[in-house]
Coordinates of C-alpha atoms in Angstrom, one line a residue:
X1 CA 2.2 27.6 -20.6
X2 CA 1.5 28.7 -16.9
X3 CA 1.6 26.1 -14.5
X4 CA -1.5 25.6 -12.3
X5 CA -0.9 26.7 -9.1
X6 CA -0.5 23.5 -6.2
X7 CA -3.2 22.5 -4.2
X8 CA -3.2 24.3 -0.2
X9 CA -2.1 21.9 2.3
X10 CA -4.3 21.1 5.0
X11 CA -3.3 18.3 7.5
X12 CA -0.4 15.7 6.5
X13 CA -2.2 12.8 6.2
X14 CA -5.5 14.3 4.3
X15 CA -3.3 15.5 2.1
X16 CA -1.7 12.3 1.1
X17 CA -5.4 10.4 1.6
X18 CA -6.5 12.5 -1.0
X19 CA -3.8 12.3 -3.1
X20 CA -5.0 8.4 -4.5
X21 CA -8.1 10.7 -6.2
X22 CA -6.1 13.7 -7.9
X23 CA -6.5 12.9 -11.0
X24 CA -10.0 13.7 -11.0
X25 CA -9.5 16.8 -9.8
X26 CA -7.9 19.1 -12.8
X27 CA -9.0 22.1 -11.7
X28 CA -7.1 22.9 -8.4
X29 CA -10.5 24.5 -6.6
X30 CA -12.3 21.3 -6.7
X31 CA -9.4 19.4 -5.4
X32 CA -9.2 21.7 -2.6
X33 CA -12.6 21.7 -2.1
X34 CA -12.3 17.7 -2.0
X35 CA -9.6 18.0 0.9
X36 CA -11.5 20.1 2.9
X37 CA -14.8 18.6 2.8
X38 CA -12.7 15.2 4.5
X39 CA -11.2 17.9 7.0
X40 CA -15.3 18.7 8.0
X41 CA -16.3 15.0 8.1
X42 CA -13.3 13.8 10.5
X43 CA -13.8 16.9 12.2
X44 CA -15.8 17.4 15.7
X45 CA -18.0 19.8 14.4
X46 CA -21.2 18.2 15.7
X47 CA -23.3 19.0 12.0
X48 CA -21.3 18.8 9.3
X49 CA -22.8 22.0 7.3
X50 CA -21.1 23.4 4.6
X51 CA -21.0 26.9 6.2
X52 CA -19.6 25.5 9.6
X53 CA -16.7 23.2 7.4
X54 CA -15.2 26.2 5.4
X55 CA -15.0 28.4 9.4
X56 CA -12.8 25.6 10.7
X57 CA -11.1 25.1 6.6
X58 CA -9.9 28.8 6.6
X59 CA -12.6 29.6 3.8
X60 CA -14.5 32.7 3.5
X61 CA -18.0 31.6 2.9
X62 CA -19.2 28.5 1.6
X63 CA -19.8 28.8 -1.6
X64 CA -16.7 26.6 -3.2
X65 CA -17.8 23.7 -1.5
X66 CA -21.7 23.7 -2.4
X67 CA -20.3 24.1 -5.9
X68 CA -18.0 21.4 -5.7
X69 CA -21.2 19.5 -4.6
X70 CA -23.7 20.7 -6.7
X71 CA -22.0 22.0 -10.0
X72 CA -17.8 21.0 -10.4
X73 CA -17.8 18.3 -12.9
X74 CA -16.3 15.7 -11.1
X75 CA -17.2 11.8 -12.1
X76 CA -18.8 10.3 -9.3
X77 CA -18.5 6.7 -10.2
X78 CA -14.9 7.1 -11.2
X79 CA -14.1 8.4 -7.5
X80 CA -16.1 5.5 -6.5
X81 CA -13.9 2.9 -8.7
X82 CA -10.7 4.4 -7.1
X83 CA -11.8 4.1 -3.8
X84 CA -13.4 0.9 -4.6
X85 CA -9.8 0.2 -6.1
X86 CA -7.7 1.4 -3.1
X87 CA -9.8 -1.1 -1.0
X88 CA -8.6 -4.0 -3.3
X89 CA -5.1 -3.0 -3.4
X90 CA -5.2 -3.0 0.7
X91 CA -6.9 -6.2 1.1
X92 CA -4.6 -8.3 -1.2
X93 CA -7.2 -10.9 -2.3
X94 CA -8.2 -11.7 1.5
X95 CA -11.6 -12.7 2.0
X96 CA -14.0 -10.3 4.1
X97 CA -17.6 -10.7 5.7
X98 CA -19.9 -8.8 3.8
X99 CA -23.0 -7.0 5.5
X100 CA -25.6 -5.6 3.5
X101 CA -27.7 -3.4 5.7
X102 CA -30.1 0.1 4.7
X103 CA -29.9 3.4 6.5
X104 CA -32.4 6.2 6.7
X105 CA -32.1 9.7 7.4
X106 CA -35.4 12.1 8.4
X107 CA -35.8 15.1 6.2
X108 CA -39.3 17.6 6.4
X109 CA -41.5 18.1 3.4
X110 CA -41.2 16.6 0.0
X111 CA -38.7 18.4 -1.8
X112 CA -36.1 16.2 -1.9
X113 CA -35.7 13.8 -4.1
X114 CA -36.5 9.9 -3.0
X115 CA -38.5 11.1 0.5
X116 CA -41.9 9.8 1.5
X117 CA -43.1 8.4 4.5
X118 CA -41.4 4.9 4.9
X119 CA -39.8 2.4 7.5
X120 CA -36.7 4.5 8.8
X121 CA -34.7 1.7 10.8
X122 CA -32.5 3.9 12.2
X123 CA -35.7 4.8 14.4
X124 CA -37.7 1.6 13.8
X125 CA -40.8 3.2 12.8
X126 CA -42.4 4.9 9.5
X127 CA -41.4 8.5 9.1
X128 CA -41.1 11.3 6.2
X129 CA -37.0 10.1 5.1
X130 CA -35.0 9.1 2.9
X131 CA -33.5 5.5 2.9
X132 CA -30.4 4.0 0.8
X133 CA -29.2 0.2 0.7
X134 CA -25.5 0.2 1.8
X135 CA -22.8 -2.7 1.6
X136 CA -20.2 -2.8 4.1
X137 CA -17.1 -4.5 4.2
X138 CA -15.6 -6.4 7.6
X139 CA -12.1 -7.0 7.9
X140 CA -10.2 -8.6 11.0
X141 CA -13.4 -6.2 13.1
X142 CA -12.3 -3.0 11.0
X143 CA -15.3 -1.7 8.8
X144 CA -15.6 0.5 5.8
X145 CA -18.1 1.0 3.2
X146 CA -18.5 -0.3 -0.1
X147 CA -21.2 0.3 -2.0
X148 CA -25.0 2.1 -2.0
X149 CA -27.7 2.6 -3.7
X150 CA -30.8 5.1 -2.8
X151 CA -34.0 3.4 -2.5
X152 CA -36.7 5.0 -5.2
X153 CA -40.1 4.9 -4.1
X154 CA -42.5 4.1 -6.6
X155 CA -44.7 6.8 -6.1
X156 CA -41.3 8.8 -6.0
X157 CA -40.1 8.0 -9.3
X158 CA -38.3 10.2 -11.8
X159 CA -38.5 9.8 -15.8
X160 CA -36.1 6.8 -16.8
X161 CA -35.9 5.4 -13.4
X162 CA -36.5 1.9 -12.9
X163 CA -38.7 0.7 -9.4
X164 CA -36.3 -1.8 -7.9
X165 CA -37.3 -3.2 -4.2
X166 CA -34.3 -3.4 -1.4
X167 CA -33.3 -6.4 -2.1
X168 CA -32.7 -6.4 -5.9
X169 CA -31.0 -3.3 -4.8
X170 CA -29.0 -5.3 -2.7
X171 CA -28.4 -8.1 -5.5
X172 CA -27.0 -5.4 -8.1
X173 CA -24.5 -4.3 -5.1
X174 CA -23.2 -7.6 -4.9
X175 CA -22.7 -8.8 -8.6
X176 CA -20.6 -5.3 -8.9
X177 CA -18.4 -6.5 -6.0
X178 CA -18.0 -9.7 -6.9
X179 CA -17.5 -8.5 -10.9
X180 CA -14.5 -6.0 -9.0
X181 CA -13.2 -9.1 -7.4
X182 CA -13.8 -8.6 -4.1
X183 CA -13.6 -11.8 -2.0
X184 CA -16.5 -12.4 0.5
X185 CA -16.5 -15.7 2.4
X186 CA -19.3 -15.0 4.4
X187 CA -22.3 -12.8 3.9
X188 CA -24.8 -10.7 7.0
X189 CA -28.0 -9.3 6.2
X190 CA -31.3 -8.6 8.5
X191 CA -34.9 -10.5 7.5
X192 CA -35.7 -8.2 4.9
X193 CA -33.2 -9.7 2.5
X194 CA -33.2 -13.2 4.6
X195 CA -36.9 -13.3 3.2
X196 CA -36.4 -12.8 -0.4
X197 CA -35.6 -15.8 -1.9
X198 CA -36.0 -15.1 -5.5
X199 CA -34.5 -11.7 -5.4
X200 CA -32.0 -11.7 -3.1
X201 CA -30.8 -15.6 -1.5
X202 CA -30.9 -17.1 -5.1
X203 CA -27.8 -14.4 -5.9
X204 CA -26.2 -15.7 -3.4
X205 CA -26.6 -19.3 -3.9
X206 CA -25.7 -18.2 -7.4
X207 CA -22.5 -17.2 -6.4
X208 CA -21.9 -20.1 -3.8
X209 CA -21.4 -17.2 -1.3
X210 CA -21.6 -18.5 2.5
X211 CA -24.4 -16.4 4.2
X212 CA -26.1 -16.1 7.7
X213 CA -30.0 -14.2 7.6
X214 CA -32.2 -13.6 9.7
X215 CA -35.6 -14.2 9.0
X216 CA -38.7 -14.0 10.3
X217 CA -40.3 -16.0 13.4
X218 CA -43.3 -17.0 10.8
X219 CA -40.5 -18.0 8.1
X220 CA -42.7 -20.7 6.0
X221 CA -40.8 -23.5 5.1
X222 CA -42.6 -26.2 3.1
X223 CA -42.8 -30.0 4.5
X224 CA -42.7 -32.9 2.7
X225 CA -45.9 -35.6 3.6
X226 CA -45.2 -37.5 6.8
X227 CA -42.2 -35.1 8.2
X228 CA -42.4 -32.6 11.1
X229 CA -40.3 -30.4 12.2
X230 CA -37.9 -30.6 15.3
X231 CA -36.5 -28.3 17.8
X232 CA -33.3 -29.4 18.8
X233 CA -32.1 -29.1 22.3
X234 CA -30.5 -25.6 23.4
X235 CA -26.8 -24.7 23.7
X236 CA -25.1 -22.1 26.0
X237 CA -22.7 -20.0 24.7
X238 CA -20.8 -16.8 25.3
X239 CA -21.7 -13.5 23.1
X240 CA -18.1 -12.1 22.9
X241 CA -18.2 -8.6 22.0
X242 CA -15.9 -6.0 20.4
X243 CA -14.4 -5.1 23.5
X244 CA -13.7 -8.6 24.3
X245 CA -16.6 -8.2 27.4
X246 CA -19.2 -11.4 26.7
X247 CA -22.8 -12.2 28.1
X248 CA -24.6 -15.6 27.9
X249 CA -26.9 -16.6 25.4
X250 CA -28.8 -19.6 24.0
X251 CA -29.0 -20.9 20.7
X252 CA -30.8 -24.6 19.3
X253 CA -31.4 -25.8 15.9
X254 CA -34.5 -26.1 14.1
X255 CA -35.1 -28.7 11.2
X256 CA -38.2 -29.0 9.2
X257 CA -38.2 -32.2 8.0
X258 CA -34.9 -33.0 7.2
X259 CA -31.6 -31.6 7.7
X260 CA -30.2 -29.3 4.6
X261 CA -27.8 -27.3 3.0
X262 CA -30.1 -24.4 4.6
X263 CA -30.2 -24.9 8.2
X264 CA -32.5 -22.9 11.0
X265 CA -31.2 -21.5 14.1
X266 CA -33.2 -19.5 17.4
X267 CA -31.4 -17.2 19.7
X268 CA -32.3 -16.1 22.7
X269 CA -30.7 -14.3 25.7
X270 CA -33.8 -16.6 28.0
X271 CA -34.7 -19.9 27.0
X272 CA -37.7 -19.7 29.1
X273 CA -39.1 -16.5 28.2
X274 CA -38.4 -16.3 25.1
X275 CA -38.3 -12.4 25.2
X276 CA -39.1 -11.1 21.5
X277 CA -36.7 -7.8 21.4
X278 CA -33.9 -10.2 22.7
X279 CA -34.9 -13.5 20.2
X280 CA -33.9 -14.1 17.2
X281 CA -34.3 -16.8 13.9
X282 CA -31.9 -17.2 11.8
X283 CA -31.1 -19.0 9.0
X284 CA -27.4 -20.1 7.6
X285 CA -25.5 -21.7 4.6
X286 CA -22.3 -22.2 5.6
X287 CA -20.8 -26.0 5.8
X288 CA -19.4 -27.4 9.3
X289 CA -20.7 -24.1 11.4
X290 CA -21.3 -24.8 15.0
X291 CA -24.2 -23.3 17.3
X292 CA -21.4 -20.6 18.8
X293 CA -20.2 -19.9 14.9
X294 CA -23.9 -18.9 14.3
X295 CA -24.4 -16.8 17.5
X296 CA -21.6 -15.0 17.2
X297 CA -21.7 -14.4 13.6
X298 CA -25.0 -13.4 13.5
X299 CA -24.3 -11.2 16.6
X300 CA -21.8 -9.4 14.3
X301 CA -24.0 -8.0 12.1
X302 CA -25.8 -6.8 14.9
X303 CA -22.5 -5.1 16.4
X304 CA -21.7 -3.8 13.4
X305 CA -24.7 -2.1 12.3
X306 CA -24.9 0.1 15.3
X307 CA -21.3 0.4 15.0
X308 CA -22.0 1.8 11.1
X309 CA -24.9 4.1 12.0
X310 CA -22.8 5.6 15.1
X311 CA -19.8 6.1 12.3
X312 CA -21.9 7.3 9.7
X313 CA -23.7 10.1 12.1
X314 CA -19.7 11.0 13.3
X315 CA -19.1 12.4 9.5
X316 CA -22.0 14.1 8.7
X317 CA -24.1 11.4 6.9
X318 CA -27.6 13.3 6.9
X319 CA -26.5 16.7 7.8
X320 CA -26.5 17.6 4.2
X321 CA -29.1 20.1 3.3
X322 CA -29.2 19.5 -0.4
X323 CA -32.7 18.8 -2.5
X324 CA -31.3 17.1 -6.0
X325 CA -30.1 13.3 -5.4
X326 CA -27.6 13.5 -7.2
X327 CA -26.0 16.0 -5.3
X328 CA -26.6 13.7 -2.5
X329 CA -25.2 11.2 -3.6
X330 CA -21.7 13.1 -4.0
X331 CA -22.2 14.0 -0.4
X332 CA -22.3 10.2 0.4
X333 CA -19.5 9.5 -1.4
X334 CA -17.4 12.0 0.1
X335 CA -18.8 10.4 3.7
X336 CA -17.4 7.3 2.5
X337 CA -14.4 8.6 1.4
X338 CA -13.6 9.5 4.6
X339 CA -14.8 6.6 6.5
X340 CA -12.5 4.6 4.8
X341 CA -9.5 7.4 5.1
X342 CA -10.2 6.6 9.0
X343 CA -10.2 2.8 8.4
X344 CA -6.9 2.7 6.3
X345 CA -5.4 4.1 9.7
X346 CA -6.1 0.6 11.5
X347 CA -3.4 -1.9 12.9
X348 CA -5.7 -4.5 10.3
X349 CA -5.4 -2.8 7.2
X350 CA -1.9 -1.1 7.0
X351 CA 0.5 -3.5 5.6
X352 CA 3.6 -4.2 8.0
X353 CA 3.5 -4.3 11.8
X354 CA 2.2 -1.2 13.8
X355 CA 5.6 0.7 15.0
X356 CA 5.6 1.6 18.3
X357 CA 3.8 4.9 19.5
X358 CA 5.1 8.6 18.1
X359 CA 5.3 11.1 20.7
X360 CA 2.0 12.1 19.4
X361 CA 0.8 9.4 22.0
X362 CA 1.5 11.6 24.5
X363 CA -1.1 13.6 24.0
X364 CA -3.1 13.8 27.3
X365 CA -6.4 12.7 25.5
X366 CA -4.4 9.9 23.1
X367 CA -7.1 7.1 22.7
X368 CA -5.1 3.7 22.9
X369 CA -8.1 1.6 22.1
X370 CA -7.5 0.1 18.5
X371 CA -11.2 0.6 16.9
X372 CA -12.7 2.6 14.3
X373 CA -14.2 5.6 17.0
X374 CA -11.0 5.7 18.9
X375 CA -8.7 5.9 15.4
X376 CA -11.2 9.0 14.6
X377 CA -10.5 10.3 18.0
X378 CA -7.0 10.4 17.3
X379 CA -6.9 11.6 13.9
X380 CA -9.1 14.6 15.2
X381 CA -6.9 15.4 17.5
X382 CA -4.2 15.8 15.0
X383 CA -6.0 18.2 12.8
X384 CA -6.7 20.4 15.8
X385 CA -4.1 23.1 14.9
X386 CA -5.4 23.2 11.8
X387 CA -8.9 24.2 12.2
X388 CA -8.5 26.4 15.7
X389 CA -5.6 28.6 13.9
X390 CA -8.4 28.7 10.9
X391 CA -11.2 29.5 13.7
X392 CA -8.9 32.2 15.5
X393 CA -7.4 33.6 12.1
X394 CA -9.9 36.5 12.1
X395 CA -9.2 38.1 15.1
X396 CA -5.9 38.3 14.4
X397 CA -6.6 40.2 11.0
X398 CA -7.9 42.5 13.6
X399 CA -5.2 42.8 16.3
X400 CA -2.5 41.4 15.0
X401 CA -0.1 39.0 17.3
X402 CA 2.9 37.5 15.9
X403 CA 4.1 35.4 18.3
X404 CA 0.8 33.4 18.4
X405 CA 0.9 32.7 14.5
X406 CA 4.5 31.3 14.8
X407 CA 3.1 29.3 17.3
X408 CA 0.6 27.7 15.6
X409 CA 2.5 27.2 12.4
X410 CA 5.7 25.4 14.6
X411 CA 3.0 23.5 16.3
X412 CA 1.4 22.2 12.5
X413 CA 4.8 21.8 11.7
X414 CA 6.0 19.6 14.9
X415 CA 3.0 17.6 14.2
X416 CA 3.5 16.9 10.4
X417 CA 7.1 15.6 11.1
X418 CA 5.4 13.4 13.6
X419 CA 3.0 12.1 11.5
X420 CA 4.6 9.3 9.8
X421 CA 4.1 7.7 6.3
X422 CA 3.5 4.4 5.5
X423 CA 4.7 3.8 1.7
X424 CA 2.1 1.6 0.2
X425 CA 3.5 0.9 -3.4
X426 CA 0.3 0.4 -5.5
X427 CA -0.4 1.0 -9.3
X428 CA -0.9 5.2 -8.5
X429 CA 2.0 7.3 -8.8
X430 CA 3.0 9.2 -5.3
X431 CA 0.9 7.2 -3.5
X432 CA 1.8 6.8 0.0
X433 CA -0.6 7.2 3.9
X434 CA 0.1 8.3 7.4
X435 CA 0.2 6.8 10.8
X436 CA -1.3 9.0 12.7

């Protein structure tokens, strides 16, 4: 029997990223296809098309990628398990926040699947797109997706699917986490889902899950006879944001009727004005939380969220030009494939002490800073050699220079030696990551 031939290397730690999802590969093409497609998303290519990924990849044309995409008979929801998987195995049982938060991508005409003129919060206003419901996980400040679901539009619906609004979507998310075993000691969402008590809070309360929402300013709560509602008095406290910087801001309680296991918060950054752009309401379920716990919890979400739509434009999210959702849908999947390839590379999820900095650091455009952008900045920097030798490769088909090939393959080689491994011993056979 004739052995298949191995898989082409790309960069060190793609390579051994990749290697977790193998198995679902047995065709050597499609796993090849899957390591280059994380190369793209990491890369700096500004849209992640499939034509401009197989340039910098060393491919020809395109055309093994979109069928990777579009035709390969990869299992989407087992690549989802074992990433899904790999995020359990890293974590260890320790709790995370949960954020459940949508995203929406423009796209012209009506071809593909799911689009119609809807709210697109990503621009805050209605426009022709295409939105999906998205669960994120928060460790120690490093993010990384979880889960998503497209949102089908009624009038948008295919035979056999079911209408489900964004928060049942969101429900269904969390019942498969929590079935997985995820831990989540606190759960984020915006007012859509802080508004939707049946479909939405009562899964929550179901599950005894801690959870800060914000609703709206009109939130109706209903008072029993002879009871009134009261606006405590407001307390200053300090925002502190990711890059430690802080600003003031103002929270006070509000308690309609009497104080309960739901409790009623208003932020503001001026207690006077009461600015709506800058005010919030809130409302929490989570025992012994002060004022500042609120604030900056709820400011979190906030942080994070732009955080996850800057992340999510940095790999290509919507630069897919694909009609079929389900061919979507493995183009998100790959997105988050690599998001969490970048997170795995943070000081909070590797599992022993950061060592001290490879000569790689030395690199006159090194980012020291320890969050998910700079991590990405680094890890692009590393597969560098990779895709300019693939870029420049042509011309020298054409005139022909020796010396600068050897040079790029002793530089790829210098680099891979510096990229060290961190062994993570997990039930998958040859599993192990880099440190960039």
């Amino acid at each position: 029997m004739v052995q298949p031939r191995p898989a082409a290397p790309t960069v060190k730690f793609v390579d051994e990223y990749c290697q977790w999802y193998k198995s679902l590969f047995p065709d050597v093409r499609s796993f090849e296809a899957f390591k280059y497609l994380h190369v793209g998303c990491i890369s700096e290519l500004k849209r992640k098309t499939l034509p401009e990924i197989a340039k910098i990849v060393g491919l020809d044309n395109q055309q093994g990628l979109h069928h990777f995409l579009t035709t390969s008979p990869w299992d989407i929801e087992k690549l989802r398990a074992l990433r899904l998987e790999l995020i359990l195995q890293v974590l260890k049982g320790k709790p995370i926040i949960l954020i459940i938060d949508e995203t929406g991508d423009k796209k012209k005409g009506n071809n593909t699947d799911y689009v119609k003129r809807q709210y697109i919060g990503n621009f805050g206003k209605v426009e022709n797109g295409i939105v999906a419901v998205t669960a994120y996980g928060v460790f120690c400040g490093m993010t990384f997706p979880l889960l998503f679901e497209v949102y089908k539009p009624r009038e948008r619906l295919k035979p056999g699917d079911k209408y489900r609004t964004k928060p049942e979507i969101a429900a269904i998310l969390m019942r498969k986490l929590e079935s997985m075993g995820f831990n989540f000691n606190l759960v984020l969402a915006d007012s859509l889902y802080g508004e939707s008590g049946k479909n939405f809070i009562a899964v929550l309360d179901e599950f005894k899950k801690n959870y800060i929402v914000a609703i709206r300013s009109n939130h109706s709560v209903k008072l029993p006879p002879r009871q009134y509602t009261q606006y405590l008095k407001w307390h200053k406290f300090k925002r502190v944001f990711s890059d430690l910087s802080s600003e003031n801001r103002f929270i006070r309680e509000i308690i309609y009727g009497k104080r309960s296991e739901n409790r009623y918060w208003q932020i503001t950054t001026d207690r006077e004005k009461l600015p709506g752009n800058t005010t919030w309401y809130v409302m929490s379920k989570y025992p012994d939380l002060t004022p500042r716990d609120v604030g900056n919890f709820y400011g979190l979400r906030t942080w994070v969220e732009y955080g996850l739509k800057q992340s999510k434009n940095e790999l290509g999210w919507a630069d897919y030009r694909l009609t079929h959702y389900q061919d979507i849908e493995r183009w998100w999947e790959i997105v988050c494939s690599s998001y969490l390839m970048v997170s795995l590379h943070s000081e909070q999820m590797q599992p022993s002490p950061a060592k001290s900095p490879s000569k790689l650091a030395d690199h006159p455009r090194w980012d020291d800073g320890k969050g998910w952008k700079n991590i990405l900045n680094n890890l692009r920097l590393i597969i560098q050699p990779f895709t300019l030798f693939n870029l420049i490769y042509p011309w020298l088909t054409v005139f022909p220079i020796p010396q600068l090939d050897l040079g790029f393959s002793k530089l790829q080689s210098i680099i891979y030696n510096l990229t060290s491994s961190i062994f993570i011993f997990m039930n998958h056979p040859d599993l192990y990551f880099s440190s960039a």
